[in-house]
XYZ file of C-alpha atoms in Angstrom:
530
model
C 92.290 88.585 80.394
C 92.661 91.831 82.349
C 95.810 93.849 81.724
C 97.401 97.135 82.660
C 99.639 98.444 79.863
C 101.899 101.500 80.017
C 102.861 102.700 76.522
C 105.753 105.130 75.961
C 104.969 106.748 79.286
C 106.925 109.809 80.413
C 106.429 111.500 83.754
C 108.267 114.414 85.369
C 108.015 115.813 88.859
C 106.849 119.418 89.337
C 110.522 120.419 89.749
C 111.213 119.119 86.233
C 113.064 115.947 87.247
C 112.102 113.107 84.896
C 111.213 109.917 86.743
C 110.122 107.848 83.746
C 110.990 108.356 80.093
C 109.235 106.386 77.335
C 108.396 103.618 79.783
C 106.810 100.455 78.415
C 105.598 97.792 80.830
C 102.525 95.605 81.249
C 100.896 93.831 84.211
C 98.785 90.713 83.785
C 97.081 88.126 85.970
C 100.158 87.548 88.155
C 101.711 88.696 91.439
C 104.154 91.580 90.964
C 106.542 92.837 93.646
C 107.793 96.413 93.123
C 111.210 97.224 94.593
C 113.678 100.090 94.284
C 115.411 102.790 96.262
C 113.359 105.311 98.207
C 112.571 108.144 95.803
C 112.969 106.008 92.669
C 109.308 106.452 91.741
C 107.561 103.309 93.053
C 104.602 105.121 94.619
C 104.468 107.512 91.659
C 104.123 104.492 89.361
C 101.118 103.290 91.379
C 99.523 106.742 91.296
C 99.922 106.824 87.523
C 98.255 103.410 87.212
C 95.325 104.443 89.430
C 94.893 107.768 87.625
C 95.836 109.898 90.607
C 98.651 111.350 88.482
C 98.704 112.101 84.745
C 101.735 111.315 82.548
C 103.393 114.022 80.470
C 103.190 111.775 77.417
C 102.150 108.204 76.698
C 99.089 106.187 77.595
C 97.882 103.808 80.307
C 95.431 101.134 79.211
C 93.535 99.302 81.938
C 91.074 96.573 81.012
C 90.304 95.524 84.587
C 88.927 96.885 87.850
C 91.410 98.188 90.411
C 91.248 98.108 94.201
C 93.838 99.921 96.307
C 94.620 98.742 99.836
C 94.698 101.798 102.133
C 97.791 102.422 104.212
C 97.822 102.566 108.003
C 97.498 106.361 108.168
C 94.348 106.210 105.972
C 92.785 103.391 108.004
C 93.049 105.540 111.135
C 90.101 107.595 109.844
C 87.671 104.647 109.821
C 85.039 104.636 112.553
C 83.009 101.509 111.823
C 83.910 98.299 110.015
C 81.385 98.932 107.234
C 83.204 102.153 106.297
C 85.955 100.040 104.716
C 83.453 98.709 102.170
C 82.517 100.567 98.992
C 78.833 99.880 99.721
C 78.929 101.613 103.119
C 76.405 104.338 102.172
C 73.930 101.758 100.824
C 74.415 99.694 103.980
C 73.526 102.671 106.168
C 70.508 103.466 103.985
C 69.284 99.869 104.383
C 69.687 100.051 108.164
C 67.610 103.248 108.268
C 64.891 101.715 106.066
C 64.746 98.589 108.249
C 64.375 100.887 111.258
C 61.295 102.463 109.701
C 62.625 105.287 107.520
C 60.381 106.313 104.607
C 62.748 109.029 103.421
C 62.890 108.800 99.575
C 66.611 109.667 99.658
C 67.319 106.454 101.581
C 65.599 104.365 98.908
C 67.458 106.312 96.226
C 70.797 105.661 97.965
C 70.012 101.955 98.383
C 69.375 101.517 94.642
C 67.408 98.299 95.323
C 70.556 96.651 96.719
C 68.645 94.707 99.379
C 71.512 92.201 99.658
C 74.084 94.821 100.629
C 74.346 93.672 104.273
C 74.502 89.971 103.433
C 77.242 90.611 100.858
C 79.390 92.433 103.424
C 78.824 89.585 105.862
C 79.656 87.039 103.139
C 83.121 88.514 102.569
C 83.755 88.947 106.290
C 82.916 85.258 106.693
C 85.194 84.383 103.758
C 88.178 85.895 105.593
C 87.295 84.282 108.918
C 85.737 87.377 110.512
C 82.046 86.563 110.078
C 81.592 87.042 113.812
C 82.460 90.751 113.493
C 79.478 93.062 113.020
C 79.753 95.689 110.257
C 78.663 98.173 112.951
C 81.571 97.394 115.250
C 84.122 100.129 115.952
C 87.166 99.516 113.774
C 89.587 100.569 116.532
C 88.330 97.790 118.825
C 89.666 95.089 116.488
C 92.974 93.323 117.049
C 95.770 93.741 114.513
C 94.956 90.422 112.872
C 91.233 91.230 112.751
C 91.932 94.591 111.118
C 93.994 92.888 108.428
C 91.301 90.270 107.752
C 88.515 92.878 107.591
C 90.574 95.008 105.240
C 91.170 92.040 102.929
C 87.433 91.265 103.032
C 86.674 94.813 101.864
C 89.137 94.446 98.967
C 87.580 91.156 97.834
C 84.087 92.648 98.191
C 84.894 95.229 95.510
C 85.485 92.402 92.973
C 88.790 93.713 91.577
C 90.895 92.291 88.756
C 93.961 93.909 90.310
C 94.699 94.681 93.942
C 97.381 97.311 94.552
C 99.260 97.530 97.862
C 101.872 100.076 98.938
C 104.069 98.763 101.779
C 101.178 96.710 103.224
C 103.185 95.035 106.010
C 104.604 98.227 107.508
C 103.607 98.402 111.198
C 101.932 94.967 111.110
C 102.827 92.414 113.746
C 103.933 88.891 112.874
C 100.456 87.322 112.994
C 98.978 90.019 110.729
C 101.854 89.638 108.307
C 101.279 85.907 108.087
C 97.640 86.552 107.162
C 98.744 88.859 104.384
C 101.324 86.345 103.133
C 98.652 83.661 102.987
C 96.317 85.989 101.103
C 99.047 86.835 98.551
C 99.789 83.144 97.987
C 96.142 82.225 97.426
C 94.938 85.258 95.452
C 94.272 84.169 91.858
C 93.999 87.526 90.091
C 96.440 90.387 89.575
C 98.413 91.694 92.539
C 100.809 94.660 92.444
C 102.722 95.176 95.695
C 105.311 97.803 96.633
C 107.287 96.264 99.467
C 110.655 95.850 101.144
C 109.302 92.844 103.076
C 111.429 90.013 101.782
C 109.034 87.324 102.983
C 106.179 88.941 101.079
C 108.355 89.375 97.984
C 109.087 85.648 98.079
C 105.375 85.124 97.394
C 105.539 87.129 94.155
C 105.737 85.740 90.597
C 107.625 88.721 89.143
C 109.932 91.303 90.730
C 109.918 94.751 89.108
C 112.984 96.814 89.975
C 112.370 100.554 89.619
C 115.544 102.551 89.017
C 116.529 105.764 87.266
C 113.883 106.297 84.554
C 113.428 102.551 83.971
C 111.751 99.385 85.231
C 113.351 95.977 84.868
C 111.331 92.783 85.283
C 112.690 89.547 86.767
C 110.570 86.453 86.152
C 110.691 84.952 89.608
C 110.341 85.728 93.314
C 112.695 87.692 95.568
C 115.264 84.911 95.924
C 115.398 84.490 92.133
C 115.749 88.271 91.800
C 118.683 88.338 94.221
C 120.424 85.518 92.381
C 119.989 87.263 89.035
C 121.162 90.603 90.456
C 124.271 88.860 91.850
C 124.976 87.339 88.415
C 124.451 90.706 86.742
C 126.698 92.431 89.251
C 129.443 89.840 88.775
C 129.252 90.275 85.000
C 129.255 94.056 85.371
C 132.346 93.900 87.596
C 134.092 91.759 84.991
C 133.210 94.312 82.307
C 134.498 97.072 84.553
C 137.783 95.279 85.204
C 138.196 94.556 81.494
C 137.434 98.193 80.634
C 139.993 99.389 83.194
C 142.634 96.998 81.812
C 141.848 98.048 78.257
C 142.116 101.746 79.127
C 145.457 101.260 80.890
C 146.712 99.262 77.922
C 145.548 101.930 75.481
C 147.162 104.765 77.462
C 150.438 102.822 77.794
C 150.463 102.062 74.033
C 149.740 105.694 73.243
C 152.594 106.923 75.417
C 155.009 104.321 74.036
C 154.090 105.049 70.402
C 154.404 108.804 70.833
C 157.780 108.472 72.559
C 159.061 106.253 69.749
C 157.777 108.676 67.115
C 159.456 111.600 68.853
C 162.738 109.646 68.962
C 162.489 108.775 65.247
C 161.831 112.397 64.373
C 164.813 113.507 66.480
C 167.164 110.953 64.896
C 166.012 111.844 61.388
C 166.508 115.557 61.994
C 170.001 114.976 63.421
C 170.983 112.736 60.508
C 169.732 115.310 57.998
C 171.813 118.022 59.611
C 174.943 115.872 59.635
C 174.356 114.873 56.000
C 174.352 118.504 54.877
C 170.775 118.381 53.622
C 169.560 121.935 52.882
C 167.487 123.595 55.593
C 164.426 124.014 53.386
C 164.317 120.256 52.773
C 164.939 119.515 56.449
C 162.030 121.813 57.382
C 159.802 120.080 54.877
C 160.705 116.683 56.338
C 160.184 117.990 59.857
C 156.726 119.314 58.942
C 155.872 115.971 57.399
C 157.042 114.195 60.531
C 155.020 116.529 62.737
C 151.938 115.892 60.616
C 152.464 112.167 60.994
C 152.978 112.656 64.752
C 149.724 114.631 64.924
C 147.806 111.937 63.076
C 149.187 109.246 65.377
C 148.346 111.376 68.413
C 144.768 111.964 67.237
C 144.319 108.292 66.422
C 145.419 107.238 69.893
C 143.393 109.997 71.541
C 140.251 108.788 69.779
C 140.961 105.226 70.837
C 141.613 106.319 74.422
C 138.379 108.330 74.468
C 136.471 105.262 73.290
C 138.068 103.239 76.081
C 137.084 105.940 78.596
C 133.507 105.820 77.309
C 133.517 102.046 77.671
C 134.802 102.424 81.224
C 132.111 104.995 82.063
C 129.443 102.664 80.668
C 130.839 99.760 82.701
C 130.748 101.865 85.875
C 127.191 102.974 85.106
C 126.240 99.312 84.762
C 127.274 98.737 88.353
C 125.932 101.963 89.783
C 127.154 103.556 92.958
C 128.401 101.033 95.479
C 126.757 101.674 98.841
C 128.873 99.894 101.398
C 129.211 101.527 104.769
C 132.650 101.577 106.259
C 131.736 101.824 109.907
C 133.734 103.754 112.468
C 132.792 101.871 115.611
C 135.626 101.265 117.960
C 135.646 97.779 119.407
C 132.995 97.952 122.135
C 133.138 94.263 122.989
C 132.075 93.481 126.513
C 133.713 90.693 128.515
C 131.893 87.409 127.994
C 129.590 86.733 130.919
C 129.383 90.386 131.976
C 125.800 91.327 132.824
C 124.779 94.200 130.513
C 121.385 94.525 132.173
C 119.131 92.389 134.329
C 115.347 92.765 134.638
C 113.839 91.177 137.734
C 110.065 90.744 138.104
C 109.311 93.960 136.216
C 105.957 95.259 135.035
C 104.581 98.553 133.808
C 101.231 100.344 133.779
C 99.954 103.350 131.862
C 97.254 103.697 134.521
C 97.072 102.709 138.164
C 94.854 99.681 137.629
C 96.097 97.539 134.740
C 99.546 96.040 134.355
C 100.853 95.889 130.792
C 101.937 92.238 131.082
C 99.885 89.483 132.666
C 103.031 88.054 134.231
C 106.054 89.959 135.510
C 109.131 89.769 133.280
C 112.556 88.517 134.327
C 115.436 88.250 131.854
C 118.990 89.449 131.284
C 121.563 90.131 128.578
C 125.215 89.204 128.970
C 128.435 89.942 127.112
C 127.960 90.838 123.470
C 124.625 89.101 123.130
C 121.959 90.176 120.677
C 118.405 89.934 121.975
C 115.326 89.907 119.713
C 112.058 91.024 121.337
C 108.936 90.075 119.402
C 105.219 89.919 119.982
C 101.915 91.178 118.625
C 101.151 94.880 118.294
C 100.220 96.271 121.697
C 102.179 93.639 123.614
C 104.549 96.256 125.036
C 107.708 95.721 122.964
C 108.533 99.421 122.559
C 107.633 100.096 126.182
C 110.081 97.407 127.265
C 112.846 98.998 125.182
C 112.229 102.347 126.869
C 112.342 100.670 130.260
C 115.722 99.137 129.405
C 116.856 102.519 128.051
C 115.887 104.326 131.267
C 113.298 106.533 129.554
C 110.561 104.853 131.613
C 110.569 103.361 135.087
C 108.953 100.014 135.948
C 105.861 99.991 138.141
C 107.191 96.926 139.925
C 110.517 95.146 139.925
C 113.954 96.459 139.072
C 116.329 96.791 136.108
C 120.061 96.974 136.826
C 122.547 98.020 134.130
C 126.304 97.955 133.794
C 126.289 101.328 132.025
C 124.029 104.298 131.383
C 125.621 104.869 127.962
C 122.595 103.462 126.126
C 120.955 104.744 122.950
C 117.534 103.950 121.519
C 117.322 104.033 117.723
C 113.536 104.141 117.448
C 111.227 104.632 114.470
C 111.274 108.430 114.845
C 115.004 108.666 115.776
C 114.069 111.074 118.522
C 117.603 111.700 119.741
C 118.281 113.826 116.643
C 117.601 117.558 116.863
C 114.797 118.258 114.358
C 115.831 121.823 113.472
C 119.542 121.060 113.299
C 121.433 119.955 110.194
C 122.964 116.522 109.802
C 126.386 118.091 110.188
C 125.275 119.931 113.314
C 123.837 116.756 114.852
C 127.017 114.816 114.197
C 129.108 117.623 115.659
C 126.957 117.512 118.804
C 127.357 113.749 119.158
C 131.108 113.854 118.573
C 131.580 116.641 121.086
C 133.288 118.720 118.387
C 136.238 116.303 118.280
C 135.846 115.316 114.613
C 136.919 117.824 111.889
C 134.237 118.890 109.401
C 135.861 117.129 106.447
C 135.920 113.872 108.434
C 132.247 114.276 109.411
C 131.399 114.775 105.727
C 133.224 111.549 104.910
C 131.325 109.672 107.625
C 127.950 111.025 106.478
C 128.898 110.105 102.919
C 129.270 106.489 104.040
C 125.573 106.635 104.890
C 124.722 108.099 101.460
C 124.594 111.773 102.457
C 126.714 113.524 99.840
C 127.605 117.150 99.116
C 124.987 119.603 100.324
C 122.942 116.750 101.842
C 124.903 117.323 105.052
C 123.163 120.696 105.418
C 119.672 119.175 105.359
C 117.696 119.626 108.550
C 116.480 116.458 110.220
C 112.894 117.706 109.923
C 112.942 117.283 106.113
C 114.399 113.761 106.071
C 112.387 110.715 105.040
C 111.882 107.898 107.533
C 114.689 105.846 106.000
C 117.069 108.805 105.919
C 116.402 109.508 109.594
C 117.415 105.966 110.564
C 120.639 106.196 108.546
C 121.404 109.650 109.984
C 120.766 108.362 113.501
C 123.150 105.448 113.096
C 125.772 107.722 111.537
C 125.617 109.967 114.610
C 125.849 106.990 116.978
C 128.986 105.908 115.140
C 130.480 109.358 115.698
C 129.463 109.680 119.342
C 132.138 110.091 121.984
C 132.070 107.849 123.896
C 130.333 105.331 121.679
C 127.343 103.352 123.031
C 127.773 100.413 125.369
C 124.312 99.176 124.341
C 122.127 99.975 121.312
C 118.373 99.424 121.399
C 116.596 99.184 118.024
C 112.835 99.657 117.604
C 111.624 98.431 114.178
C 114.491 100.202 112.350
C 113.650 98.667 108.949
C 110.030 99.842 108.732
C 110.743 102.823 106.468
C 113.787 101.484 104.643
C 114.108 100.204 101.094
C 115.931 96.918 100.476
C 119.250 98.602 99.759
C 119.072 100.715 102.914
C 118.237 97.631 104.988
C 121.439 96.017 103.710
C 123.405 99.169 104.549
C 122.023 99.466 108.085
C 122.563 95.755 108.687
C 126.181 96.031 107.559
C 126.726 99.062 109.777
C 125.209 97.395 112.842
C 127.271 94.273 112.263
C 130.379 96.423 112.499
C 129.303 97.172 116.056
C 130.602 94.286 118.159
C 128.843 95.198 121.384
C 125.421 94.100 122.722
C 122.176 94.870 120.887
C 118.484 94.616 121.678
C 116.170 94.728 118.665
C 112.400 94.843 118.266
C 111.507 93.628 114.777
C 108.932 91.640 112.830
C 111.473 91.100 110.032
C 112.996 87.620 110.422
C 115.542 88.222 107.646
C 116.849 91.294 109.458
C 117.011 89.467 112.785
C 118.873 86.545 111.199
C 121.388 88.858 109.511
C 122.037 90.589 112.845
C 122.815 87.132 114.260
C 120.550 87.435 117.309
C 121.588 85.055 120.040
C 118.303 84.808 121.968
C 114.616 85.776 121.766
C 112.037 87.133 124.174
C 108.401 86.678 123.123
C 105.828 88.951 124.800
């Protein structure tokens, strides 16, 4: 049976920060979902397994063949479908030979692999894309076709383990369903980094990557969440017990020392009144002080142990990331029309409308509208029409307010070369003191000198959190928030944080998302399918 085994593995970043220390973990013929905070080392772990990075110490034993699913930015470089396959050069050599080439280098490249074309076609057919020619331009495929062709190329390589890093990012619903089906049916090893909860539900084991460690949970995402809730409850009980024990220890220490001081005072007074010589009284006093010192040290040691227990209990819980949102109540009157789109359409050229039929819909009161559809169906364009950044070619959109913000995937309303603090100051109109802005940014996990980071250096997930933090601080606050795939670059914890923050906002929302868990947690009230 094929296995990947990491033995006593230690890895440090170039800046000296240790990500993994004496790590021991093994992967077998199962489906593994890798989760953890952004920056915890998930992608680094994959690069160590594939040999792209070398550990400081320890070994990696791999008894199987690996195949790595390319990410969207890598797939953009493909010209033809056959370029996804490892046998692409042999395929091209065969095509030249069949066209009459007698160049010896073509025969050398082919290596007598006369079945190379039929094998590519076999795996395309296996994934339901046998009708697609290996010579077809990759960019002409639909989203679902691209996913199927990519999976065909992975199967073609005959791997024992397939490794995927955030494979559902930027995929539409149909393409995601294809990937879910593949994960469910794949019978060899699968290692997937993902924050997609539906995909993680198809896993056999969840691996949580945290500070210098990996913890395995023998079940899918729902099992993992249940176990984490149990662990958290137990950790909170240990914390409460440690806090009670420390308070009890401190109170006992203070009470004991007060009583000892009183006894020493009474004994000294009695000795004086009894006419005991000074030298004897001093000797007794010294003895009493020694006893007092021993009692003090004993209680101090006990208190220090209780403090250590408390610190360990707090470490077991970790930092609690719950956003305390600062939205004022932006509720709109029920029935009030927030916006109304009547017979609208859009065109990026003069000839072709984006939608086959004109769109008419509206949002009222504090409704929450989910817009979904396949990639290229115009979801983001529709958001920008609602947000007044684009104008419809035909029809009309009326709005009750122009105080609308779009929180898109790039968070474009933030100034790239400005700091987080500077951006928040701009949004608040300078009405919030610096210490209060620091507190607000801290609620979105930006602590200390993080507030002086420029937006240009933030990760995708950090940009989304910074954008929402600034919207919370804006004066006046938004009457309508438009969200364009806000969870694409977020880890699971950040998704929970953003969801909690948005649920503090009681006004109307429009969200574009392929994440049904996120949409359900936002309590969307209606859907528009493009």
